């Protein structure tokens, strides 16, 4: 259920109207940031198998309850965007007490890049343009919305002349014939992961190199912009010694600004299942076209915000999306969304695998323990 998602394959469609977006939140193009801030959590992480009658059926649901304020971050396979690993190895790498699979990713062909939004340690490490995202703030509060992120910027040469630029995605492999601008950060790994296009290497906000991309090294204190196809000419705006800034703008699917600037951890998947305690599921309106999401039954993973601000993780062996929404509502979710599922559905807590995925995973949400 991780790759046949037509809505996620059209770079141009995802970026329609991006140049019209207003610049906001300027920051230097810098390297990875530190560990997630930990907030005092009340209570312990607990697990439970629950029998739920919903949508005219009976379901056996594995749940994990996580107190508000429990440390949480994105658990990446091999701690890189675009890799895969077993769920137990990700749990071990992050020292987590609980974990669940996260965003959809390419599981069948090509690089195993995510599709959805990923924010780790307060930094956007992947941009997705569909579905629903859950976001955690450092104060323990949790948000859920149809998050859209635009990345635009300014480059100023040594003569003081400034020009604008934008990037469509962060940390993913472009298709061979794409005309696109991509940003790569240290979360991608040591290198961008492919050859082609023109690479602009940035360290501490300054352009240090512009070369043809031969799987360029990503500086630990900076990033790399890759320009491919017709976008290669945009790289002419970047000269060695120029200063580079970038700006993120956070909106919902309707284009309205939303307060996600302080979110330190986020994962995007979807569709939305419950909103304000009521069933709210419309996959097509969120950009999904895969029958596995629209109307088929399958193994599901989900995450909910409960009335007291705590988090509930849940998996079920078989349900349609409408049934899954009804189950989450019956379990008391105030807000709930679907995560990647099928063979990707996996959950860990209480020192053991509660739901074992049938494939290697790209990304997860990890909670508690000695998260690092």
XYZ file of N, CA and C in Angstrom, residues 58-331:
822
model
N -17.351 -6.589 13.913
C -16.545 -6.670 15.122
C -15.073 -6.714 14.719
N -14.255 -5.903 15.375
C -12.838 -5.789 15.040
C -11.986 -6.044 16.288
N -10.868 -6.706 16.083
C -9.875 -6.847 17.143
C -8.763 -5.848 16.864
N -8.591 -4.910 17.792
C -7.673 -3.797 17.577
C -6.577 -3.807 18.636
N -5.336 -3.734 18.193
C -4.203 -3.602 19.112
C -3.947 -2.121 19.320
N -3.940 -1.673 20.576
C -3.738 -0.251 20.846
C -2.573 -0.028 21.800
N -1.988 1.147 21.679
C -0.939 1.608 22.584
C -1.315 3.014 23.029
N -1.382 3.231 24.335
C -1.715 4.544 24.884
C -0.445 5.236 25.347
N -0.255 6.478 24.898
C 0.969 7.224 25.173
C 0.603 8.544 25.845
N 1.080 8.777 27.072
C 0.720 9.994 27.794
C 1.159 11.266 27.067
N 0.400 12.328 27.257
C 0.744 13.627 26.687
C 2.127 14.040 27.174
N 2.933 14.561 26.269
C 4.264 15.031 26.642
C 5.357 13.997 26.514
N 5.008 12.767 26.162
C 6.035 11.743 25.966
C 6.942 12.156 24.807
N 8.263 12.067 24.961
C 9.158 12.426 23.861
C 8.825 11.644 22.595
N 8.893 12.317 21.457
C 8.544 11.686 20.182
C 9.402 12.281 19.076
N 9.807 11.449 18.137
C 10.513 11.952 16.968
C 10.251 11.014 15.793
N 10.683 11.427 14.611
C 10.592 10.575 13.435
C 11.735 9.572 13.490
N 11.398 8.297 13.451
C 12.414 7.255 13.419
C 12.697 6.850 11.980
N 13.856 7.212 11.474
C 14.211 6.923 10.089
C 15.028 5.639 9.990
N 14.804 4.871 8.939
C 15.624 3.696 8.686
C 17.069 4.133 8.488
N 17.973 3.545 9.257
C 19.401 3.882 9.211
C 19.639 5.364 9.477
N 18.629 6.012 10.116
C 18.665 7.436 10.448
C 18.892 8.318 9.218
N 18.334 7.869 8.081
C 18.429 8.619 6.837
C 17.096 8.601 6.107
N 16.806 9.667 5.382
C 15.625 9.709 4.526
C 15.932 8.930 3.247
N 15.068 7.967 2.905
C 15.247 7.228 1.670
C 15.959 5.904 1.839
N 15.933 5.342 3.048
C 16.506 4.022 3.322
C 15.401 3.126 3.893
N 15.676 1.840 4.057
C 14.732 0.937 4.707
C 15.469 0.088 5.734
N 14.715 -0.359 6.734
C 15.270 -1.201 7.797
C 14.115 -1.887 8.507
N 14.419 -2.863 9.337
C 13.381 -3.526 10.121
C 12.872 -2.588 11.205
N 11.631 -2.776 11.600
C 11.085 -1.962 12.682
C 11.866 -2.154 13.987
N 12.221 -3.392 14.384
C 13.012 -3.543 15.614
C 14.343 -2.801 15.564
N 14.984 -2.758 14.406
C 16.269 -2.057 14.324
C 16.097 -0.556 14.463
N 14.985 -0.028 13.961
C 14.715 1.404 14.124
C 14.447 1.723 15.591
N 13.644 0.880 16.237
C 13.364 1.058 17.668
C 14.667 1.065 18.464
N 15.535 0.128 18.174
C 16.812 0.028 18.893
C 17.692 1.242 18.635
N 17.744 1.689 17.375
C 18.596 2.824 17.016
C 18.200 4.096 17.755
N 16.895 4.243 18.031
C 16.407 5.460 18.682
C 16.170 5.275 20.181
N 16.356 4.078 20.696
C 16.128 3.840 22.120
C 14.701 4.083 22.536
N 13.740 3.667 21.691
C 12.328 3.989 21.913
C 11.611 2.933 22.740
N 10.529 3.350 23.402
C 9.650 2.445 24.135
C 8.452 2.020 23.296
N 8.100 2.832 22.308
C 6.958 2.522 21.446
C 7.230 3.080 20.062
N 6.630 2.433 19.047
C 6.828 2.896 17.674
C 5.704 2.383 16.792
N 5.436 3.127 15.736
C 4.457 2.711 14.728
C 4.951 3.189 13.369
N 4.627 2.433 12.314
C 5.030 2.858 10.975
C 4.402 4.198 10.641
N 5.038 4.946 9.733
C 4.607 6.316 9.492
C 4.062 6.605 8.116
N 4.783 7.419 7.333
C 4.327 7.884 6.028
C 4.441 6.788 4.973
N 3.578 6.853 3.948
C 3.703 5.989 2.788
C 5.086 6.193 2.159
N 5.599 5.159 1.489
C 6.875 5.284 0.808
C 6.906 4.347 -0.393
N 7.865 4.548 -1.284
C 8.003 3.719 -2.472
C 8.606 2.379 -2.059
N 7.785 1.337 -2.099
C 8.221 0.032 -1.598
C 8.468 -0.988 -2.697
N 8.204 -0.637 -3.956
C 8.244 -1.645 -5.002
C 9.275 -1.387 -6.088
N 9.529 -0.135 -6.404
C 10.476 0.149 -7.480
C 11.153 1.489 -7.225
N 12.423 1.558 -7.571
C 13.155 2.799 -7.368
C 13.565 2.999 -5.920
N 14.088 4.190 -5.634
C 14.543 4.514 -4.282
C 13.359 4.499 -3.319
N 13.542 3.963 -2.106
C 12.440 3.878 -1.137
C 12.163 5.207 -0.435
N 11.928 6.243 -1.231
C 11.671 7.569 -0.674
C 10.268 7.658 -0.091
N 10.103 8.452 0.962
C 8.753 8.684 1.501
C 7.907 9.470 0.508
N 6.603 9.488 0.753
C 5.687 10.335 0.011
C 5.170 11.486 0.868
N 5.026 11.261 2.167
C 4.374 12.239 3.030
C 5.323 13.222 3.689
N 4.744 14.144 4.441
C 5.485 15.162 5.163
C 6.269 14.544 6.310
N 7.509 14.979 6.494
C 8.310 14.564 7.638
C 9.014 15.782 8.218
N 8.807 16.003 9.520
C 9.528 17.039 10.257
C 10.200 16.363 11.442
N 11.492 16.564 11.583
C 12.236 15.965 12.685
C 13.104 17.017 13.342
N 13.055 17.074 14.667
C 13.848 18.037 15.427
C 13.613 19.472 14.958
N 12.354 19.755 14.586
C 11.986 21.100 14.171
C 12.384 21.455 12.752
N 12.830 20.486 11.973
C 13.354 20.741 10.636
C 12.581 19.922 9.606
N 12.139 20.564 8.531
C 11.458 19.852 7.452
C 12.488 18.978 6.737
N 12.288 17.655 6.763
C 13.240 16.742 6.118
C 12.622 16.013 4.930
N 11.335 16.221 4.705
C 10.688 15.729 3.491
C 9.369 16.464 3.311
N 9.049 16.822 2.070
C 7.804 17.523 1.772
C 6.873 16.593 1.003
N 5.652 16.456 1.500
C 4.594 15.729 0.805
C 3.473 16.698 0.497
N 2.662 16.394 -0.507
C 1.630 17.351 -0.920
C 0.252 16.712 -1.018
N -0.084 15.911 -0.049
C -1.393 15.261 -0.041
C -1.668 14.795 1.388
N -2.900 14.345 1.627
C -3.229 13.674 2.874
C -3.316 14.559 4.100
N -3.067 13.933 5.247
C -3.181 14.565 6.564
C -1.876 14.344 7.329
N -1.524 15.313 8.160
C -0.306 15.204 8.972
C -0.634 15.376 10.446
N 0.150 14.710 11.298
C 0.088 14.918 12.735
C 1.384 15.576 13.155
N 1.279 16.601 14.002
C 2.459 17.347 14.426
C 2.518 17.504 15.927
N 3.713 17.360 16.478
C 3.940 17.449 17.923
C 4.798 18.668 18.226
N 4.355 19.472 19.195
C 5.126 20.630 19.631
C 5.969 20.271 20.852
N 6.960 21.105 21.128
C 7.857 20.845 22.246
C 7.135 20.903 23.586
N 6.009 21.626 23.656
C 5.274 21.728 24.921
C 4.333 20.548 25.150
N 4.346 19.564 24.248
C 3.508 18.382 24.410
C 2.180 18.448 23.692
N 1.814 19.604 23.141
C 0.551 19.715 22.411
C 0.691 19.074 21.038
N -0.447 18.639 20.475
C -0.445 17.886 19.224
C -1.465 18.484 18.263
N -1.091 18.588 16.992
C -1.949 19.145 15.953
C -2.222 18.091 14.893
N -3.323 18.251 14.164
C -3.620 17.388 13.023
C -4.303 18.237 11.962
N -3.744 18.232 10.741
C -4.307 19.089 9.695
C -3.803 18.604 8.330
N -4.362 19.192 7.287
C -3.957 18.894 5.904
C -2.757 19.768 5.549
N -1.647 19.535 6.222
C -0.469 20.390 6.125
C 0.113 20.439 4.708
N 0.367 21.660 4.241
C 1.083 21.900 2.992
C 2.266 22.815 3.321
N 3.452 22.479 2.856
C 4.638 23.287 3.124
C 5.248 23.745 1.807
N 5.516 25.036 1.687
C 6.224 25.552 0.513
C 7.614 26.004 0.943
N 8.580 25.786 0.080
C 9.967 26.169 0.347
C 10.422 27.130 -0.743
N 10.638 28.374 -0.360
C 11.122 29.394 -1.271
C 12.338 30.054 -0.635
N 13.043 30.870 -1.391
C 14.238 31.472 -0.815
C 14.769 32.641 -1.605
N 15.913 33.128 -1.119
C 16.584 34.276 -1.738
C 18.078 33.992 -1.766
N 18.729 34.316 -2.878
C 20.176 34.207 -2.980
C 20.733 35.591 -3.327
N 21.739 36.024 -2.564
C 22.316 37.356 -2.732
C 23.790 37.212 -3.078
N 24.192 37.763 -4.239
C 25.578 37.606 -4.669
C 26.497 38.605 -3.974
N 27.779 38.542 -4.306
C 28.775 39.385 -3.642
C 28.604 40.863 -3.968
N 27.837 41.178 -5.016
C 27.562 42.572 -5.371
C 26.278 43.089 -4.735
N 25.624 42.235 -3.935
C 24.405 42.648 -3.251
C 23.135 42.435 -4.046
N 23.240 41.801 -5.214
C 22.052 41.548 -6.017
C 21.350 40.293 -5.517
N 20.041 40.394 -5.268
C 19.264 39.274 -4.747
C 18.317 38.735 -5.804
N 18.181 37.412 -5.832
C 17.256 36.744 -6.725
C 16.476 35.715 -5.915
N 15.277 35.373 -6.395
C 14.454 34.393 -5.700
C 14.710 32.991 -6.228
N 14.328 31.979 -5.464
C 14.381 30.585 -5.899
C 13.332 29.806 -5.117
N 13.032 28.614 -5.582
C 12.138 27.739 -4.830
C 12.560 26.298 -5.055
N 12.196 25.442 -4.125
C 12.432 24.002 -4.269
C 11.094 23.290 -4.142
N 10.894 22.286 -4.991
C 9.637 21.555 -4.978
C 9.588 20.525 -3.860
N 10.694 19.828 -3.649
C 10.738 18.776 -2.635
C 12.032 18.830 -1.850
N 12.054 18.057 -0.776
C 13.233 17.931 0.070
C 13.572 16.449 0.203
N 14.816 16.105 -0.051
C 15.345 14.763 0.217
C 14.592 13.631 -0.484
N 14.417 13.742 -1.792
C 13.895 12.621 -2.558
C 14.566 12.579 -3.928
N 14.473 11.459 -4.605
C 15.122 11.266 -5.896
C 14.188 11.706 -7.015
N 14.613 12.629 -7.876
C 13.736 13.058 -8.969
C 13.679 12.002 -10.057
N 12.598 12.000 -10.821
C 12.514 11.096 -11.958
C 13.523 11.536 -13.017
N 13.901 10.618 -13.890
C 14.980 10.870 -14.846
C 14.691 12.050 -15.766
N 13.418 12.277 -16.092
C 13.064 13.334 -17.037
C 12.489 14.577 -16.354
N 12.640 14.688 -15.056
C 12.035 15.801 -14.318
C 12.794 17.104 -14.528
N 12.060 18.192 -14.571
C 12.624 19.536 -14.515
C 12.220 20.093 -13.153
N 13.148 20.084 -12.215
C 12.756 20.314 -10.831
C 13.941 20.804 -10.005
N 13.641 21.457 -8.890
C 14.663 21.859 -7.926
C 14.415 21.121 -6.626
N 15.449 20.473 -6.107
C 15.345 19.693 -4.874
C 16.361 20.189 -3.856
N 15.979 20.175 -2.584
C 16.891 20.485 -1.491
C 17.277 19.196 -0.780
N 18.552 19.037 -0.481
C 19.042 17.864 0.242
C 19.758 18.325 1.511
N 19.382 17.716 2.624
C 19.940 18.059 3.928
C 20.711 16.864 4.483
N 21.462 17.037 5.563
C 22.227 15.911 6.132
C 21.372 14.710 6.506
N 20.064 14.899 6.689
C 19.189 13.773 6.994
C 19.079 12.798 5.815
N 19.492 13.219 4.651
C 19.494 12.339 3.479
C 20.633 11.323 3.562
N 21.686 11.670 4.310
C 22.863 10.823 4.395
C 24.091 11.578 3.924
N 25.138 10.852 3.577
C 26.391 11.481 3.177
C 26.307 12.128 1.804
N 25.454 11.556 0.921
C 25.354 12.044 -0.455
C 23.891 12.217 -0.849
N 23.667 12.904 -1.977
C 22.293 13.135 -2.427
C 21.642 11.846 -2.916
N 22.448 10.875 -3.351
C 21.901 9.565 -3.691
C 21.644 9.308 -5.160
N 22.022 10.230 -6.043
C 21.828 10.030 -7.482
C 22.766 10.961 -8.240
N 22.867 10.745 -9.538
C 23.676 11.591 -10.402
C 22.779 12.359 -11.362
N 23.261 13.521 -11.816
C 22.507 14.309 -12.773
C 22.141 15.679 -12.243
N 21.890 16.603 -13.155
C 21.539 17.952 -12.766
C 22.759 18.766 -12.356
N 22.497 19.965 -11.883
C 23.541 20.861 -11.391
C 23.405 21.003 -9.886
N 24.513 20.842 -9.176
C 24.495 20.885 -7.717
C 25.075 22.203 -7.208
N 24.359 22.820 -6.277
C 24.844 23.997 -5.565
C 25.044 23.593 -4.110
N 26.296 23.604 -3.666
C 26.622 23.185 -2.301
C 26.669 24.416 -1.405
N 25.961 24.327 -0.271
C 25.822 25.459 0.645
C 26.304 25.035 2.025
N 27.177 25.829 2.621
C 27.652 25.580 3.976
C 27.485 26.842 4.802
N 26.820 26.687 5.950
C 26.540 27.812 6.847
C 25.925 28.980 6.095
N 25.041 28.668 5.145
C 24.313 29.706 4.421
C 25.080 30.370 3.298
N 26.270 29.845 2.941
C 27.095 30.422 1.887
C 27.348 29.380 0.808
N 27.233 29.778 -0.467
C 27.542 28.872 -1.570
C 29.047 28.636 -1.607
N 29.450 27.370 -1.504
C 30.871 27.029 -1.526
C 31.288 26.331 -2.810
N 30.306 25.836 -3.582
C 30.641 25.075 -4.782
C 29.422 24.970 -5.679
N 29.654 25.001 -6.996
C 28.603 24.707 -7.972
C 29.203 23.793 -9.030
N 28.695 22.556 -9.124
C 29.293 21.542 -9.993
C 28.216 20.659 -10.592
N 28.540 19.936 -11.673
C 27.612 18.896 -12.159
C 27.433 17.853 -11.064
N 26.199 17.386 -10.872
C 25.935 16.435 -9.786
C 26.415 15.034 -10.143
N 27.399 14.561 -9.407
C 27.877 13.180 -9.529
C 27.725 12.507 -8.165
N 26.493 12.555 -7.643
C 26.209 12.064 -6.288
C 27.000 12.875 -5.266
N 26.734 14.161 -5.267
C 27.466 15.138 -4.466
C 27.347 14.848 -2.966
N 28.428 15.143 -2.254
C 28.442 15.021 -0.801
C 27.641 16.162 -0.181
N 26.805 15.837 0.817
C 26.034 16.854 1.544
C 26.845 17.285 2.769
N 27.190 18.556 2.884
C 27.970 18.985 4.054
C 27.156 18.847 5.340
N 27.818 18.453 6.414
C 27.118 18.278 7.687
C 26.619 19.599 8.247
N 27.236 20.695 7.833
C 26.820 22.013 8.317
C 26.088 22.800 7.240
N 25.434 22.078 6.317
C 24.766 22.791 5.240
C 23.786 21.933 4.477
N 23.727 22.140 3.168
C 22.755 21.445 2.325
C 23.184 21.553 0.883
N 22.416 20.917 0.008
C 22.694 20.949 -1.426
C 21.397 21.201 -2.170
N 21.437 22.095 -3.148
C 20.323 22.290 -4.070
C 20.695 21.636 -5.398
N 19.779 20.813 -5.939
C 19.992 20.183 -7.239
C 18.949 20.723 -8.213
N 19.423 21.190 -9.373
C 18.551 21.717 -10.417
C 18.630 20.778 -11.619
N 17.482 20.236 -12.052
C 17.472 19.300 -13.169
C 16.630 19.820 -14.325
N 16.867 19.257 -15.529
C 16.066 19.610 -16.697
C 16.068 21.103 -16.983
N 14.896 21.641 -17.244
C 14.765 23.059 -17.576
C 15.072 23.973 -16.400
N 15.105 23.409 -15.195
C 15.406 24.220 -14.009
C 16.906 24.469 -13.842
N 17.736 23.818 -14.665
C 19.188 24.011 -14.530
C 19.588 25.479 -14.664
N 18.858 26.215 -15.498
C 19.204 27.629 -15.709
C 19.056 28.449 -14.433
N 18.189 27.999 -13.530
C 18.009 28.717 -12.265
C 19.283 28.686 -11.431
N 20.111 27.666 -11.627
C 21.354 27.578 -10.863
C 22.312 28.713 -11.202
N 22.072 29.402 -12.351
C 22.915 30.533 -12.716
C 22.819 31.665 -11.698
N 21.767 31.673 -10.914
C 21.592 32.716 -9.896
C 22.524 32.510 -8.708
N 23.112 31.321 -8.614
C 23.956 30.977 -7.476
C 25.426 31.011 -7.899
N 26.220 31.830 -7.246
C 27.654 31.888 -7.480
C 28.384 31.651 -6.170
N 29.591 31.143 -6.266
C 30.376 30.878 -5.058
C 30.537 32.164 -4.253
N 30.243 32.085 -2.972
C 30.309 33.242 -2.089
C 28.963 33.893 -1.836
N 27.949 33.528 -2.624
C 26.610 34.091 -2.427
C 26.015 33.624 -1.104
N 25.139 34.442 -0.542
C 24.415 34.102 0.681
C 23.037 33.551 0.309
N 22.663 32.446 0.946
C 21.404 31.785 0.609
C 20.499 31.726 1.841
N 19.256 32.122 1.667
C 18.248 31.995 2.714
C 17.101 31.145 2.181
N 16.378 30.498 3.108
C 15.183 29.769 2.700
C 14.040 30.127 3.625
N 12.836 29.944 3.120
C 11.637 30.325 3.845
C 10.585 29.232 3.719
N 10.041 28.824 4.853
C 8.968 27.829 4.846
C 7.647 28.529 5.135
N 6.617 28.109 4.438
C 5.269 28.608 4.706
C 4.372 27.413 4.942
N 3.588 27.446 6.008
C 2.740 26.333 6.407
C 1.278 26.717 6.198
N 0.588 25.953 5.352
C -0.828 26.200 5.103
C -1.577 24.873 5.146
N -2.919 24.964 5.176
C -3.730 23.752 5.017
C -4.084 23.601 3.539
N -4.862 22.573 3.218
C -5.195 22.300 1.820
C -5.979 23.437 1.179
N -6.645 24.252 1.999
C -7.413 25.389 1.480
C -6.552 26.624 1.273
N -5.243 26.512 1.587
C -4.346 27.648 1.404
C -4.301 28.607 2.570
N -4.951 28.254 3.672
C -4.954 29.121 4.854
C -3.729 28.850 5.715
N -3.103 29.906 6.215
C -1.934 29.743 7.080
C -2.335 29.018 8.361
N -1.491 28.065 8.791
C -1.755 27.328 10.020
C -0.512 27.389 10.912
N -0.695 27.356 12.242
C 0.408 27.585 13.183
C 1.267 26.344 13.426
N 2.027 25.942 12.416
C 2.890 24.762 12.547
C 4.366 25.138 12.677
N 4.648 26.417 12.845
C 6.044 26.835 12.922
C 6.786 26.211 14.098
N 6.073 25.931 15.182
C 6.709 25.398 16.388
C 6.634 23.874 16.482
N 6.142 23.219 15.438
C 6.089 21.751 15.435
C 7.506 21.202 15.314
N 7.864 20.277 16.197
C 9.211 19.703 16.180
C 9.248 18.316 15.551
N 8.095 17.639 15.514
C 8.000 16.304 14.919
C 6.691 16.200 14.150
N 6.737 15.685 12.930
C 5.505 15.514 12.166
C 5.658 14.390 11.157
N 4.550 13.700 10.907
C 4.472 12.668 9.880
C 3.184 12.873 9.105
N 3.278 12.801 7.779
C 2.100 12.958 6.935
C 1.738 11.663 6.240
N 0.482 11.283 6.307
C -0.041 10.102 5.606
C -1.499 10.395 5.274
N -2.431 9.719 5.980
C -3.839 9.974 5.752
C -4.523 8.790 5.076
N -5.830 8.924 4.874
C -6.632 10.122 5.056
C -7.017 10.356 6.520
N -7.624 11.523 6.754
C -8.202 11.842 8.056
C -9.337 10.868 8.327
N -9.454 10.437 9.563
C -10.501 9.490 9.952
C -11.548 10.125 10.866
N -11.068 10.879 11.855
C -11.965 11.512 12.832
C -11.538 12.957 13.017
N -12.530 13.853 13.060
C -12.271 15.264 13.308
C -13.233 15.761 14.372
N -12.668 16.256 15.459
C -13.479 16.771 16.580
C -14.496 15.742 17.066
N -14.056 14.484 17.112
C -14.890 13.410 17.638
C -15.885 12.818 16.653
N -15.952 13.355 15.443
C -16.898 12.867 14.447
C -16.154 12.209 13.284
N -16.760 11.172 12.714
C -16.155 10.509 11.563
C -16.012 11.514 10.421
N -14.818 11.583 9.862
C -14.554 12.534 8.792
C -13.532 11.902 7.845
N -14.028 11.159 6.861
C -13.123 10.444 5.977
C -13.526 10.663 4.527
N -12.611 11.216 3.740
C -12.851 11.481 2.325
C -11.511 11.398 1.589
N -11.022 10.176 1.334
C -9.695 10.006 0.738
C -9.510 10.737 -0.586
N -10.521 10.700 -1.445
C -10.391 11.321 -2.765
C -10.119 12.815 -2.648
N -10.772 13.459 -1.690
C -10.580 14.905 -1.527
C -9.189 15.248 -1.022
N -8.488 14.254 -0.453
C -7.128 14.483 0.052
C -6.068 14.091 -0.969
N -6.504 13.702 -2.173
C -5.560 13.394 -3.232
C -5.280 11.929 -3.451
N -5.977 11.032 -2.733
C -5.745 9.600 -2.892
C -6.543 9.053 -4.075
N -5.901 8.160 -4.850
C -6.552 7.528 -5.991
C -6.434 6.015 -5.962
N -5.617 5.489 -5.092
C -5.392 4.046 -5.019
C -6.628 3.353 -4.444
N -7.163 2.319 -5.124
C -8.317 1.581 -4.599
C -8.074 0.996 -3.214
N -6.808 0.702 -2.875
C -6.487 0.170 -1.552
C -6.844 1.164 -0.457
N -6.828 2.446 -0.814
C -7.199 3.494 0.137
C -8.678 3.838 0.000
N -9.164 3.903 -1.225
C -10.522 4.391 -1.469
C -11.606 3.430 -0.996
N -11.458 2.132 -1.284
C -12.580 1.245 -0.953
C -12.202 -0.174 -0.558
N -10.959 -0.569 -0.662
C -10.570 -1.937 -0.318
C -10.380 -2.111 1.183
N -10.423 -3.364 1.614
C -10.118 -3.695 3.006
C -8.662 -4.142 3.091
N -7.990 -3.784 4.182
C -6.600 -4.168 4.351
C -6.133 -3.926 5.765
N -4.910 -4.341 6.040
C -4.306 -4.076 7.348
C -4.084 -2.575 7.487
N -4.426 -2.037 8.647
C -4.348 -0.588 8.856
C -3.525 -0.251 10.094
N -2.865 0.890 10.010
C -2.238 1.524 11.171
C -2.817 2.919 11.283
N -2.981 3.400 12.507
C -3.524 4.732 12.691
C -3.026 5.369 13.958
N -3.249 6.674 14.061
C -2.843 7.424 15.245
C -3.946 8.413 15.590
N -4.192 8.559 16.895
C -5.290 9.416 17.353
C -4.831 10.333 18.472
N -5.434 11.514 18.502
C -5.290 12.433 19.633
C -6.538 12.260 20.480
N -6.361 11.923 21.742
C -7.485 11.685 22.631
C -7.915 12.990 23.309
N -9.054 12.945 23.978
C -9.602 14.147 24.590
C -8.706 14.789 25.622
N -7.866 14.005 26.306
C -6.978 14.547 27.335
C -5.610 14.931 26.782
N -5.452 14.873 25.458
C -4.177 15.250 24.847
C -3.202 14.104 24.709
N -3.562 12.938 25.215
C -2.696 11.772 25.049
C -2.814 11.243 23.625
N -1.946 10.299 23.289
C -1.906 9.727 21.950
C -2.274 8.254 22.005
N -3.029 7.799 21.020
C -3.315 6.376 20.892
C -2.805 5.898 19.534
N -1.997 4.852 19.547
C -1.582 4.165 18.337
C -2.467 2.941 18.175
N -2.775 2.554 16.946
C -3.666 1.414 16.761
C -3.379 0.703 15.441
N -3.558 -0.611 15.460
C -3.474 -1.412 14.241
C -4.640 -2.393 14.207
N -5.065 -2.748 12.997
C -6.129 -3.723 12.810
C -5.773 -4.566 11.587
N -6.149 -5.825 11.592
C -5.715 -6.718 10.514
C -6.471 -6.522 9.216
N -7.703 -6.003 9.277
C -8.455 -5.803 8.047
C -9.629 -4.867 8.233
N -9.668 -3.782 7.451
C -10.778 -2.827 7.518
C -10.727 -1.930 6.296
N -11.899 -1.489 5.826
C -11.932 -0.429 4.828
C -11.635 0.874 5.551
N -11.397 1.932 4.802
C -11.081 3.204 5.442
C -12.277 3.746 6.230
N -13.493 3.532 5.717
C -14.675 3.990 6.452
C -14.847 3.189 7.745
N -14.569 1.891 7.665
C -14.644 1.064 8.874
C -13.579 1.480 9.875
N -12.397 1.773 9.383
C -11.292 2.189 10.245
C -11.630 3.488 10.970
N -12.296 4.386 10.269
C -12.728 5.644 10.896
C -13.747 5.369 12.002
N -14.677 4.467 11.737
C -15.689 4.132 12.748
C -15.051 3.484 13.967
N -14.046 2.645 13.749
C -13.335 2.002 14.857
C -12.634 3.048 15.706
N -11.931 3.962 15.071
C -11.195 4.983 15.819
C -12.143 5.871 16.628
N -13.300 6.174 16.052
C -14.279 6.964 16.796
C -14.760 6.192 18.024
N -15.066 4.904 17.846
C -15.531 4.085 18.963
C -14.467 3.978 20.071
N -13.202 4.051 19.685
C -12.113 3.984 20.662
C -11.909 5.300 21.402
